[in-house]
PDB file of C-alpha atoms in Angstrom:
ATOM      1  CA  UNK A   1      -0.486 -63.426 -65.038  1.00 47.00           C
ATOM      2  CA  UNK A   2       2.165 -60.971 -64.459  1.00 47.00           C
ATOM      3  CA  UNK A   3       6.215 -62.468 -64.520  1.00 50.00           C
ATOM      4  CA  UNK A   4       8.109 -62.588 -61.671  1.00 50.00           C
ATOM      5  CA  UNK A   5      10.481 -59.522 -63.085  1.00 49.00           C
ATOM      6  CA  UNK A   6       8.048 -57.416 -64.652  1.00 53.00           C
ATOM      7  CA  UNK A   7       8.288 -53.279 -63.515  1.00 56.00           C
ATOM      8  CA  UNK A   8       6.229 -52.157 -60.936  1.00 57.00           C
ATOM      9  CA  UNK A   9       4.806 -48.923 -62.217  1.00 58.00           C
ATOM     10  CA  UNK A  10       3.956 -47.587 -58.705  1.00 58.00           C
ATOM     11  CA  UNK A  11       7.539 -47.851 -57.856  1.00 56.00           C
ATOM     12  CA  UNK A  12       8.950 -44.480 -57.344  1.00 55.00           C
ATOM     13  CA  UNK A  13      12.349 -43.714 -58.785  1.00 56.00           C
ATOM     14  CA  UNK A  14      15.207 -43.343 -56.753  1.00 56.00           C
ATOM     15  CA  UNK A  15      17.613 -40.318 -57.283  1.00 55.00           C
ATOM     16  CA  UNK A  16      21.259 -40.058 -56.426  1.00 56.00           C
ATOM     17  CA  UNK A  17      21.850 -36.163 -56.212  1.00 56.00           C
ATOM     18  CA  UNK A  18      25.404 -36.591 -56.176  1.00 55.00           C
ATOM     19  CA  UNK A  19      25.435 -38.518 -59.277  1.00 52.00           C
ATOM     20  CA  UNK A  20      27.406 -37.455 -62.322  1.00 50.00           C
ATOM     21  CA  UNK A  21      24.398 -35.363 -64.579  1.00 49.00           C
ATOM     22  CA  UNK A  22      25.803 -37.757 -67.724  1.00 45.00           C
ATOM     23  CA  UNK A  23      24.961 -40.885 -65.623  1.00 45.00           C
ATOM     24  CA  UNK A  24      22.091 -39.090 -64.280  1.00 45.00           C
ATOM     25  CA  UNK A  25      21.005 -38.402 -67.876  1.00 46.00           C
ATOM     26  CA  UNK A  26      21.061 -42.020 -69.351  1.00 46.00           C
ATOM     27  CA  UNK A  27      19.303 -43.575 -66.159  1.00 46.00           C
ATOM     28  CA  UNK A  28      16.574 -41.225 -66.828  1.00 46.00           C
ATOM     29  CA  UNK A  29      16.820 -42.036 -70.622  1.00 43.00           C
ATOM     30  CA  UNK A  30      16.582 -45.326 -69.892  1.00 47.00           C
ATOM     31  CA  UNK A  31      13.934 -45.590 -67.242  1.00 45.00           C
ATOM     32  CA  UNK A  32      11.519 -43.529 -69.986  1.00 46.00           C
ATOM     33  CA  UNK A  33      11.045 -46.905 -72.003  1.00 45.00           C
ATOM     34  CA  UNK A  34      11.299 -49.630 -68.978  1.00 47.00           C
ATOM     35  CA  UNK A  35       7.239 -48.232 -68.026  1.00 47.00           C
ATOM     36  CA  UNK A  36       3.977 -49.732 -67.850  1.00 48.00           C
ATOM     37  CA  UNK A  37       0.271 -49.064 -67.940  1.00 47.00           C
ATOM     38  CA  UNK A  38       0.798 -46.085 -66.264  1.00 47.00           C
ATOM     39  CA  UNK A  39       3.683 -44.290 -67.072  1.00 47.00           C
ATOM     40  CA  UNK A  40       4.792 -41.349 -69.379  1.00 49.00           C
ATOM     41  CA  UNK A  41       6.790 -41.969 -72.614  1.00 48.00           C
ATOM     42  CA  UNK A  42       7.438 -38.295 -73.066  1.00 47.00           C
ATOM     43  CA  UNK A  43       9.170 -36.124 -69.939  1.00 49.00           C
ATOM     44  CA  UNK A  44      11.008 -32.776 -70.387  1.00 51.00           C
ATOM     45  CA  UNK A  45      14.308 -33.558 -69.043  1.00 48.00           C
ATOM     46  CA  UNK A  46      14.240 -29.787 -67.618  1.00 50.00           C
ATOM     47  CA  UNK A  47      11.472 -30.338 -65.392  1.00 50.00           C
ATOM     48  CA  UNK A  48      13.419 -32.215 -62.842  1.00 58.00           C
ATOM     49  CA  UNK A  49      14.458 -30.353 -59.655  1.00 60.00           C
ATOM     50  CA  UNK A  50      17.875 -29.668 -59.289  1.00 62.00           C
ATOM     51  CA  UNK A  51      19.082 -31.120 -56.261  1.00 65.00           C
ATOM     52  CA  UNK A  52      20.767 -28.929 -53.673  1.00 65.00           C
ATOM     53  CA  UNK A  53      24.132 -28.105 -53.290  1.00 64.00           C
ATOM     54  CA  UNK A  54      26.111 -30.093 -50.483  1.00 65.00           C
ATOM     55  CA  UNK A  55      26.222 -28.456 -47.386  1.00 59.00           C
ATOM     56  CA  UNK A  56      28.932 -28.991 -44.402  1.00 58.00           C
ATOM     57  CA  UNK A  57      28.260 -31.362 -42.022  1.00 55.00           C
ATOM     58  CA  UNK A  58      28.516 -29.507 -38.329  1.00 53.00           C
ATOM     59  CA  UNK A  59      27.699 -31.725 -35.552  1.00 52.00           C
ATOM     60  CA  UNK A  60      28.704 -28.876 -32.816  1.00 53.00           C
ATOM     61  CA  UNK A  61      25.557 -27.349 -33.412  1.00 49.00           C
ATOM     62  CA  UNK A  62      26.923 -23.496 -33.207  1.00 51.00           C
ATOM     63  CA  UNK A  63      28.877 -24.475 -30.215  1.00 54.00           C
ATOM     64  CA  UNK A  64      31.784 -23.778 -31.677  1.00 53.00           C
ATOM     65  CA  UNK A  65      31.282 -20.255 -32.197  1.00 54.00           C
ATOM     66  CA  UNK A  66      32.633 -17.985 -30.079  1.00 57.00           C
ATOM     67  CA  UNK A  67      30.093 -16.079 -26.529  1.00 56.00           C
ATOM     68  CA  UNK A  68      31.594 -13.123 -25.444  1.00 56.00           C
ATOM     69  CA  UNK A  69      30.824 -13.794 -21.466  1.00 53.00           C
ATOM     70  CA  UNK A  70      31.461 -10.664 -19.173  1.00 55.00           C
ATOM     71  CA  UNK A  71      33.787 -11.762 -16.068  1.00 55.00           C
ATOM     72  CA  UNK A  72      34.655  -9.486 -13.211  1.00 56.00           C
ATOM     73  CA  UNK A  73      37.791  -9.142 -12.377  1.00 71.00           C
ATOM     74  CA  UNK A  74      39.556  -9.831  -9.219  1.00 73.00           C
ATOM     75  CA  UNK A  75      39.486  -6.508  -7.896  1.00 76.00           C
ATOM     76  CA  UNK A  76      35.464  -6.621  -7.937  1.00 81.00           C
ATOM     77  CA  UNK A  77      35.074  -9.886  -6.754  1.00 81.00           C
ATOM     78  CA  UNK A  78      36.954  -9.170  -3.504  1.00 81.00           C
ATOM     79  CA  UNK A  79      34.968  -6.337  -3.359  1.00 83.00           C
ATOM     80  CA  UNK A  80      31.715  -8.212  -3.234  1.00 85.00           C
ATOM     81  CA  UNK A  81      33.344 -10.585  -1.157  1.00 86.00           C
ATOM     82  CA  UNK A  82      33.810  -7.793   1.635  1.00 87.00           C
ATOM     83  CA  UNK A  83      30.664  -6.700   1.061  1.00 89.00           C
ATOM     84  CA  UNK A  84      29.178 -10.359   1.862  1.00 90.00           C
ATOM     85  CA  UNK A  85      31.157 -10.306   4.807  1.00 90.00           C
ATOM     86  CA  UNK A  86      30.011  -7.331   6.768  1.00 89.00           C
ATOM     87  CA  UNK A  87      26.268  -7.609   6.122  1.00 90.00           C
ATOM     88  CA  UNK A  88      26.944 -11.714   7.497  1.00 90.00           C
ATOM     89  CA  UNK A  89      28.886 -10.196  10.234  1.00 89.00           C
ATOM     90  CA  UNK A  90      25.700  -7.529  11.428  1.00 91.00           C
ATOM     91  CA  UNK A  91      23.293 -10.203  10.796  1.00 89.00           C
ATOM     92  CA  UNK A  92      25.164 -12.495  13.668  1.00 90.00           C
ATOM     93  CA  UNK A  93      25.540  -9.476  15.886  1.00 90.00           C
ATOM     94  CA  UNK A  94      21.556  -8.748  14.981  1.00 88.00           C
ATOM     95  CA  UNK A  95      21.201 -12.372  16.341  1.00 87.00           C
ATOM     96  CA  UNK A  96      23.446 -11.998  19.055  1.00 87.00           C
ATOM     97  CA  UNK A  97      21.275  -9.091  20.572  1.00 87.00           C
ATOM     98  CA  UNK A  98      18.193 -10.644  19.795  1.00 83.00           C
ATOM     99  CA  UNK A  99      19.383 -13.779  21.966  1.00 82.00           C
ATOM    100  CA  UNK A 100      20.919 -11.560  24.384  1.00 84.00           C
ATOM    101  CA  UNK A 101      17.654  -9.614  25.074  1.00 79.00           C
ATOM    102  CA  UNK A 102      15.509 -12.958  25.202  1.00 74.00           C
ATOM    103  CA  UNK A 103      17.673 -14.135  28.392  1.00 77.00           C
ATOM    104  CA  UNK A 104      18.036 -10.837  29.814  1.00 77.00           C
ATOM    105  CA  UNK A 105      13.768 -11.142  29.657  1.00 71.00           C
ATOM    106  CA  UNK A 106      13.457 -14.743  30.826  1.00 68.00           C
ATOM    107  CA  UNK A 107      16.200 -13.956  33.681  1.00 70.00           C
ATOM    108  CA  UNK A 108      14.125 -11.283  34.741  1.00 68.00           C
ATOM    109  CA  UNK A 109      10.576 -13.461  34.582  1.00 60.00           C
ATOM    110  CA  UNK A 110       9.134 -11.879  31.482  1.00 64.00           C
ATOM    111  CA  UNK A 111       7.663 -13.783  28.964  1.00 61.00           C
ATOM    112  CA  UNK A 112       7.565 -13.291  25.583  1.00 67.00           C
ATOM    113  CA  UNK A 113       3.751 -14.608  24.587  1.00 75.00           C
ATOM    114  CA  UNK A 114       2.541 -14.703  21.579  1.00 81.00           C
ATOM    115  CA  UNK A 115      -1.464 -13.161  21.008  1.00 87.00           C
ATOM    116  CA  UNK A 116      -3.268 -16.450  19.474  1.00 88.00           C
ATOM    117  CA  UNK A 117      -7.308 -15.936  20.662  1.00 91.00           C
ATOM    118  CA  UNK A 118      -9.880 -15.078  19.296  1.00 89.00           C
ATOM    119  CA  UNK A 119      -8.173 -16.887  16.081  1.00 87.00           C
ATOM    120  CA  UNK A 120     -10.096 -14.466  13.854  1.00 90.00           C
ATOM    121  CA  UNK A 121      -8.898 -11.496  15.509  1.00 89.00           C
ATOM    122  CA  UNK A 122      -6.031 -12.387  18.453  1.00 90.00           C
ATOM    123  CA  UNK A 123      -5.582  -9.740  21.183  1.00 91.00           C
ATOM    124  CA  UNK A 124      -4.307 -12.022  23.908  1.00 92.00           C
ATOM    125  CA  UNK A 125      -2.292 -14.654  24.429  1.00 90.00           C
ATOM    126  CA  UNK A 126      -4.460 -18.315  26.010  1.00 92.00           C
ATOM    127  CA  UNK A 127      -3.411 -21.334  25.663  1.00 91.00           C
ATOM    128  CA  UNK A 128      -4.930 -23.243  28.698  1.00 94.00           C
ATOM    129  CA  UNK A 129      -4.413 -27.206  26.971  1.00 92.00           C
ATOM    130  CA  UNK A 130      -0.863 -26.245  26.737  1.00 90.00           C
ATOM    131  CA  UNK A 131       0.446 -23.942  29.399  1.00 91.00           C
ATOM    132  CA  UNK A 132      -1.870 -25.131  32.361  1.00 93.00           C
ATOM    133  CA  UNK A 133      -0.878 -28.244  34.357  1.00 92.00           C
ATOM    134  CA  UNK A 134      -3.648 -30.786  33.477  1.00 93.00           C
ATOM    135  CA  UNK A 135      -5.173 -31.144  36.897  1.00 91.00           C
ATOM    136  CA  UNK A 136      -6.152 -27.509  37.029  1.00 93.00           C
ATOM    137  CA  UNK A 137      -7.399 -27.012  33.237  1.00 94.00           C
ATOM    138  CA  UNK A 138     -11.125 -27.411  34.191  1.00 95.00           C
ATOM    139  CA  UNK A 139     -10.900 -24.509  36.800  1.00 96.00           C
ATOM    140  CA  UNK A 140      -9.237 -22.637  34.478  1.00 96.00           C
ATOM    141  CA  UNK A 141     -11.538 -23.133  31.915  1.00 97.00           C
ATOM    142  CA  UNK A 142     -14.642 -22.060  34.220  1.00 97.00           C
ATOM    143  CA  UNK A 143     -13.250 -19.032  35.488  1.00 97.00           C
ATOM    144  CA  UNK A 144     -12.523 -18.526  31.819  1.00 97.00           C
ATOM    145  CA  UNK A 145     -16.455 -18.656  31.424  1.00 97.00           C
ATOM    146  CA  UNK A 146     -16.557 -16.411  34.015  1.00 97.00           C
ATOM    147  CA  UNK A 147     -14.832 -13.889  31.954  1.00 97.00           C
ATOM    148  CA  UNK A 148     -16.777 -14.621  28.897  1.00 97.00           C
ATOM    149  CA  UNK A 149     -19.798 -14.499  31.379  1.00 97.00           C
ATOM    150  CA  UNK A 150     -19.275 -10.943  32.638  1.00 97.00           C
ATOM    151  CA  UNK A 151     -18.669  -9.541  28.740  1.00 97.00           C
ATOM    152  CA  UNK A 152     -21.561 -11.239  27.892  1.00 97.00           C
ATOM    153  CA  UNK A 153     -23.841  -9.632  30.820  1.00 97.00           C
ATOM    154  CA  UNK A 154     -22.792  -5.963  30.089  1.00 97.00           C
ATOM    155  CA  UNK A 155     -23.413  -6.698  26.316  1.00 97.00           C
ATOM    156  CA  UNK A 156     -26.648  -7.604  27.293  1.00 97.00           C
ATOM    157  CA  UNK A 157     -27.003  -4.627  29.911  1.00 97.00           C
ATOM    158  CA  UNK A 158     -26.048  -2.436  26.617  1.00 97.00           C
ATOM    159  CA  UNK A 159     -29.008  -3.923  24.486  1.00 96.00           C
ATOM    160  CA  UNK A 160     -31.457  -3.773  27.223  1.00 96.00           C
ATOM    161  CA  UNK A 161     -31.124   0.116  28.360  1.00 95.00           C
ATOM    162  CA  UNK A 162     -30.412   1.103  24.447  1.00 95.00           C
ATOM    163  CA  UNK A 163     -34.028  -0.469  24.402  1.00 95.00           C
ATOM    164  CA  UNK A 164     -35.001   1.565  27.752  1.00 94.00           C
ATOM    165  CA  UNK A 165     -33.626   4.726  26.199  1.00 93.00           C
ATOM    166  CA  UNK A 166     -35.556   4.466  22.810  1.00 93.00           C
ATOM    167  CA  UNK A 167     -38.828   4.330  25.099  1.00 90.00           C
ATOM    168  CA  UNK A 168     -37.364   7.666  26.752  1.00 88.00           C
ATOM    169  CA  UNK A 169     -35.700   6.836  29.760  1.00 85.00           C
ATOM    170  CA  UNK A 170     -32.555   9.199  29.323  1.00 84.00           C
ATOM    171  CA  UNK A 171     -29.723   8.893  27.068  1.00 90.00           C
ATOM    172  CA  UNK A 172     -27.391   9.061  30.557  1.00 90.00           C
ATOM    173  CA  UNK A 173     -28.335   5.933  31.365  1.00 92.00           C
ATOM    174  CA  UNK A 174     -26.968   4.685  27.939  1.00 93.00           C
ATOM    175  CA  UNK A 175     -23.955   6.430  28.522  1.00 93.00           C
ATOM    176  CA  UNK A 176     -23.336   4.929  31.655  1.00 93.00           C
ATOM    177  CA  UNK A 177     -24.037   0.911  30.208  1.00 94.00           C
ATOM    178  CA  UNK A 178     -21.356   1.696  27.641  1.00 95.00           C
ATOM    179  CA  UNK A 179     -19.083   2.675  29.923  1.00 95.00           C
ATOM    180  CA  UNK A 180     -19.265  -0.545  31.986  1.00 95.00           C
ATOM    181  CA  UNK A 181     -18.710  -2.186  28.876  1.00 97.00           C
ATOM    182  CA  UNK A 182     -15.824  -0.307  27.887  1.00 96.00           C
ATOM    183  CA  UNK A 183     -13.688  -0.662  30.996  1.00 96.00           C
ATOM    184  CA  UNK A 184     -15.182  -3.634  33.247  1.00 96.00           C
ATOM    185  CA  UNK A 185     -13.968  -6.509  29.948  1.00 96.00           C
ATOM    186  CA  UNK A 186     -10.303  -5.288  29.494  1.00 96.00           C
ATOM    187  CA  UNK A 187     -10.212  -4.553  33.476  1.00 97.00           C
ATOM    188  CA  UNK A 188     -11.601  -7.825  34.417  1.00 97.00           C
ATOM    189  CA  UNK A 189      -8.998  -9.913  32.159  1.00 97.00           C
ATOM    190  CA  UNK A 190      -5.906  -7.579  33.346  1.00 96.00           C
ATOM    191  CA  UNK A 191      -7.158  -7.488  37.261  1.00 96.00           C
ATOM    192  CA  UNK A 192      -7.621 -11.148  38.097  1.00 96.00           C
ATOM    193  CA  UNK A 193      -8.474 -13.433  34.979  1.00 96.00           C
ATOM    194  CA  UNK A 194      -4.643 -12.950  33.554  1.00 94.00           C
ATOM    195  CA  UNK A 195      -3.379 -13.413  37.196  1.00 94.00           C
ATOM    196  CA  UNK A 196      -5.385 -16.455  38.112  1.00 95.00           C
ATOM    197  CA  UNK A 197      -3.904 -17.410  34.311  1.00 95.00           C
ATOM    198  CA  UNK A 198      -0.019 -17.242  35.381  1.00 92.00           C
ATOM    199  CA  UNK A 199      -0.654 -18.155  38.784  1.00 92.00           C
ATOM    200  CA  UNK A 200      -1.629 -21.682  37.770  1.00 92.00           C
ATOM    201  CA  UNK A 201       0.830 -21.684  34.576  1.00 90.00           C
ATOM    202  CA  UNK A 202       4.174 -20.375  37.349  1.00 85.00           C
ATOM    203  CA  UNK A 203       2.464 -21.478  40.770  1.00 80.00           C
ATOM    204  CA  UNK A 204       2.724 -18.181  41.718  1.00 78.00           C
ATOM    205  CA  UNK A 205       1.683 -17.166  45.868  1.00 81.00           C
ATOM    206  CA  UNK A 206       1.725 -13.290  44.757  1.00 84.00           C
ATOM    207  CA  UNK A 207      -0.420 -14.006  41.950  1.00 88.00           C
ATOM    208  CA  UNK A 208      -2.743 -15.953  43.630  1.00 91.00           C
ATOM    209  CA  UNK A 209      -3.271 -13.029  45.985  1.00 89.00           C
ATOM    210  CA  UNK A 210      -3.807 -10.378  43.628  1.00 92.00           C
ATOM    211  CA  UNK A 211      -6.575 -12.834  41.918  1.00 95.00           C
ATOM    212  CA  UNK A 212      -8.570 -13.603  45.540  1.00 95.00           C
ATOM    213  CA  UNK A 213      -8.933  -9.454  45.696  1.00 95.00           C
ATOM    214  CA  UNK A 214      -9.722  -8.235  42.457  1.00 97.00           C
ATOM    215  CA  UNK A 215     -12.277 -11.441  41.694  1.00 97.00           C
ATOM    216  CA  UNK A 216     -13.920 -10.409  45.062  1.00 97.00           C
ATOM    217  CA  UNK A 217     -14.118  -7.180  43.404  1.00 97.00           C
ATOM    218  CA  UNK A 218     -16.215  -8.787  40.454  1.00 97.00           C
ATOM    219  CA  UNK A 219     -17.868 -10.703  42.512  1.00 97.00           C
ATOM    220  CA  UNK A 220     -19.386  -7.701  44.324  1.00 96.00           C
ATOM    221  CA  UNK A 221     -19.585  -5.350  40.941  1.00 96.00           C
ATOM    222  CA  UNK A 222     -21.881  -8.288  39.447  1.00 96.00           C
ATOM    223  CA  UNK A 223     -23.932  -8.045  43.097  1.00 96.00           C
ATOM    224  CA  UNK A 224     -24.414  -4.277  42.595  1.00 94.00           C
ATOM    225  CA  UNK A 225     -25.638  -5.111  39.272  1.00 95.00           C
ATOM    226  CA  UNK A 226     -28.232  -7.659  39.855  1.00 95.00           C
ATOM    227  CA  UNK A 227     -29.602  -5.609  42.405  1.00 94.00           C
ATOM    228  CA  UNK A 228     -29.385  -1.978  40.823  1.00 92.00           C
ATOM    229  CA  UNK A 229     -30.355  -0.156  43.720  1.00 90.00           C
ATOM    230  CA  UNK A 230     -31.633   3.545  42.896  1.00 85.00           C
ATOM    231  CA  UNK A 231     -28.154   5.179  43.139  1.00 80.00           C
ATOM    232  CA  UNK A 232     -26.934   6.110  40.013  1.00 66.00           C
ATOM    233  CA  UNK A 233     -30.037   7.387  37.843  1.00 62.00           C
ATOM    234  CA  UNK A 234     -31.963   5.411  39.714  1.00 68.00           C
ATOM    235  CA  UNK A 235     -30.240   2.586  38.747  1.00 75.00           C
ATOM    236  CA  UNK A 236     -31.832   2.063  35.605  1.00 90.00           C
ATOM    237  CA  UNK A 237     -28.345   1.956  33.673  1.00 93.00           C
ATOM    238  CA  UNK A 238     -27.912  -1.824  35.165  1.00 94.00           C
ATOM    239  CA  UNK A 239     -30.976  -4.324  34.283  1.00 94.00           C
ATOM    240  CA  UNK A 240     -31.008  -5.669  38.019  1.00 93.00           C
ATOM    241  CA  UNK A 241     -33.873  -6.382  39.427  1.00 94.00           C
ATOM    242  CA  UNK A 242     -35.158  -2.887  40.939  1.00 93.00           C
ATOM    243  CA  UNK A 243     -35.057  -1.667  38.165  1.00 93.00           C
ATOM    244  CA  UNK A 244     -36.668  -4.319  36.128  1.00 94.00           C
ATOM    245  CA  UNK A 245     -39.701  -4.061  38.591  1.00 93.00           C
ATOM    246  CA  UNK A 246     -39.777  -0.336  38.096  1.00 91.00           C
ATOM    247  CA  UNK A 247     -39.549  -0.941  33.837  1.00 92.00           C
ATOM    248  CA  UNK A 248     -41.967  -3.274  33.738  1.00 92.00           C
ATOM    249  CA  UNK A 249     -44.865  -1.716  34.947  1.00 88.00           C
ATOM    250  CA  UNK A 250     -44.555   1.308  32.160  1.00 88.00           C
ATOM    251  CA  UNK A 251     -42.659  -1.051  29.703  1.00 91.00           C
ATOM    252  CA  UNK A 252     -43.197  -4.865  29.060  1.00 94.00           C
ATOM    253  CA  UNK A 253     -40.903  -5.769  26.539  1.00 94.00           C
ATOM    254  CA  UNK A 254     -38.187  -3.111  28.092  1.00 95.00           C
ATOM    255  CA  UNK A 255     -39.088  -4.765  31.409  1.00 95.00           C
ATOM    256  CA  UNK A 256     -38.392  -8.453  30.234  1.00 96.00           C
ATOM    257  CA  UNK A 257     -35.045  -7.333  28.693  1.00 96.00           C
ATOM    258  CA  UNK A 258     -34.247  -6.474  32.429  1.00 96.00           C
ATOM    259  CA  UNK A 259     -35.416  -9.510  33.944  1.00 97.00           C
ATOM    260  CA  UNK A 260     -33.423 -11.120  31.308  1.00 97.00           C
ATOM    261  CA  UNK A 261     -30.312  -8.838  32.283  1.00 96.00           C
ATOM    262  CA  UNK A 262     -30.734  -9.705  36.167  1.00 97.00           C
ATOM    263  CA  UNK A 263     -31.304 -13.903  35.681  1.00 97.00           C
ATOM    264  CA  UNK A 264     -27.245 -13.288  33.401  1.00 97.00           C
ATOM    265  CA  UNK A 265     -25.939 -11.245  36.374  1.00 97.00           C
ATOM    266  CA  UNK A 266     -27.204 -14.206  38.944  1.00 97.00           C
ATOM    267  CA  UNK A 267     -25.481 -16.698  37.192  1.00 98.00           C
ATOM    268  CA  UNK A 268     -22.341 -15.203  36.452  1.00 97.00           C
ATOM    269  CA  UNK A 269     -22.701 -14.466  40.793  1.00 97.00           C
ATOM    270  CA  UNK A 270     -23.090 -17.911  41.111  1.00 97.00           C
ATOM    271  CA  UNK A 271     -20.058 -19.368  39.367  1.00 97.00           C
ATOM    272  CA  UNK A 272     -17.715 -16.641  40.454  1.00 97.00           C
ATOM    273  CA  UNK A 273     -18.697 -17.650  43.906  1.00 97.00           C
ATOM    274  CA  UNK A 274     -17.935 -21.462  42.804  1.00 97.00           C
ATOM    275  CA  UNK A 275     -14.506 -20.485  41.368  1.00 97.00           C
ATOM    276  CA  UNK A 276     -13.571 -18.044  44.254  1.00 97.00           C
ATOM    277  CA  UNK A 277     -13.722 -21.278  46.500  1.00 96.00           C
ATOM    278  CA  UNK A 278     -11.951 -23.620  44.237  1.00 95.00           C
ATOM    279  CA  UNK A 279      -8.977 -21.503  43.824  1.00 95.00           C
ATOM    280  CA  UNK A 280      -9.119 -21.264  47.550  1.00 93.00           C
ATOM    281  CA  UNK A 281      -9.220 -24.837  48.138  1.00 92.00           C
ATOM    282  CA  UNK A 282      -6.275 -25.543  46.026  1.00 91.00           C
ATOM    283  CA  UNK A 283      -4.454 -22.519  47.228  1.00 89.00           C
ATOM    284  CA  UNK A 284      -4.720 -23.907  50.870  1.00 86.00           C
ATOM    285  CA  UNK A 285      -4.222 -27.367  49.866  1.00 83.00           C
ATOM    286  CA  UNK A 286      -1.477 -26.750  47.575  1.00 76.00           C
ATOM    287  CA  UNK A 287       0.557 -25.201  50.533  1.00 69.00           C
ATOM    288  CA  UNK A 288       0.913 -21.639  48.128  1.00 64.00           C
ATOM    289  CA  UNK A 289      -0.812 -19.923  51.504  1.00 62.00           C
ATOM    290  CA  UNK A 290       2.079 -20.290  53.347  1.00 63.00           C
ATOM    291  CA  UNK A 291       4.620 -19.762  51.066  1.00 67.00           C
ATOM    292  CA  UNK A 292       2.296 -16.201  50.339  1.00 65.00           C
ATOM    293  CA  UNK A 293       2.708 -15.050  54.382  1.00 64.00           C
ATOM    294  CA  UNK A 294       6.928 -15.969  53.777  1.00 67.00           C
ATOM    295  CA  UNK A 295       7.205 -13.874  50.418  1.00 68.00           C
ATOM    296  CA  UNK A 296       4.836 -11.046  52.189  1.00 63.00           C
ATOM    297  CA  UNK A 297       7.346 -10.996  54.860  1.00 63.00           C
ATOM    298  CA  UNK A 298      10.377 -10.961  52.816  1.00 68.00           C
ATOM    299  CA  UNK A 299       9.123  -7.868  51.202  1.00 67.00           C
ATOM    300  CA  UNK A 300       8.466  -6.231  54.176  1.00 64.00           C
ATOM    301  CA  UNK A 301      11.963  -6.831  55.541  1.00 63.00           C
ATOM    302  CA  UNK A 302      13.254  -5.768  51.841  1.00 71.00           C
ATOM    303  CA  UNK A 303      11.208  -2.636  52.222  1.00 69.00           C
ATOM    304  CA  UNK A 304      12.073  -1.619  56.346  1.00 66.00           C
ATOM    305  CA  UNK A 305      15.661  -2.600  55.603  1.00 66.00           C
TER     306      UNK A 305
END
């Protein structure tokens, strides 16, 4: 069994680099002869590592040093002090004509609306859940399907005489179906859709007159189609029902395109009609009819005086 004192010969050997190299010498001279089953009798006394020369202890960590950090002087700070000063001095008068405009504008009635439909690619401004008074939405909404209703008739009328062209009935008639298309949508929403719009939104008596005689207009454009009479080229550049009878017989498939055209141009007659008396109903109701003949003759005092 192993004493209580006896050397470990695992135990490493602890060296005091700042130890005199005479003490440092007999330690080592001494710990040659102290070993056990595993130690070395014989060590070169050269082999050892010299340890490393002392080095001062800095706990600034190079702060101390010296960083050459360029300052302005006075002179250029004032100078980009001024210069701060007059670009925050044209901003406020930028904002001042800005704000000055947007109440010379809402003084005046205009209003400043933002485009927001169709969301993918917005052309107008419509904001009906918003901007209409709740007890009107739905007949807003309607003659909004109105609108929708008379784009998508014409874009109909376009396929079906494309379709009557290709089996040669004219390019003129083609022509003519584009045409519609191009200025009956944008006319439509700027002659009475946009006025019926602001009339509700501003309860407006003018507006509501300019809507009754441009949607009567519509109204009798989408009569003229549905019936196509032989007028223009004999009237094969609307698909109403003349001219579907007179397709039909040379043409099936042409021929059921118009009949298809002519059942779109019925119902967009029939909900016109439908709107046409519901804005009348609340226009009567609402009292805007009088306050209409008072504002026509204002103006026409305005314009004798």
């Amino acid at each position: 069994m192993a004493r209580r004192y006896d050397h470990n010969p695992f135990e490493e050997e602890e060296v005091n680099p700042f130890a005199d190299q005479a003490a440092k010498g007999k330690s080592s001279a001494q710990s040659n002869y102290g070993g056990g089953a595993f130690y070395t009798t014989s060590q070169n006394p050269t082999s050892r590592l010299s340890p490393l020369p002392p080095e001062p202890v800095d706990f600034n960590y190079e702060r101390s040093a010296p960083i050459d950090i360029p300052l302005d002087t006075a002179a250029e700070l004032k100078k980009k002090e001024k210069e701060l000063q007059v670009k925050e001095a044209e901003l406020r008068r930028r904002e001042q004509e800005v704000r000055r405009k947007e109440e010379a504008a809402a003084r005046a009635g205009i209003v400043l609306e933002e485009k927001n439909w169709p969301a993918f690619f917005p052309i107008i401004h419509h904001d009906i859940a918003n901007e209409i008074p709740i007890h009107l939405q739905r007949l807003q909404y309607v003659a909004f399907s109105t609108f929708l209703g008379l784009f998508g008739c014409l874009l109909w009328n376009i396929i079906a005489v494309t379709a009557a062209w290709i089996k040669g009935e004219g390019v003129k008639i083609w022509f003519l179906a584009i045409i519609y298309f191009i200025a009956g949508v944008p006319l439509a929403y700027v002659l009475w859709y946009r006025p019926l719009y602001r009339a509700f939104r501003h309860e407006s008596a003018m507006r509501f007159g300019w809507f009754f005689l441009f949607y009567l207009v519509h109204i009798g454009f989408c009569i003229l189609a549905a019936v196509a009479p032989p007028i223009f080229f004999k009237g094969k550049s609307f698909t109403g029902i003349l001219s579907a009878v007179d397709v039909v017989g040379n043409h099936v498939l042409v021929g059921i395109f118009y009949f298809i055209g002519f059942g779109l141009f019925c119902l967009e007659i029939l909900i016109s009609i439908w709107v046409i008396q519901q804005v009348y109903m609340y226009f009567r109701g609402s009292g805007k009819a009088a306050e209409m003949k008072r504002e026509a003759a204002r103006g026409a005092l305005r314009a004798a005086i």
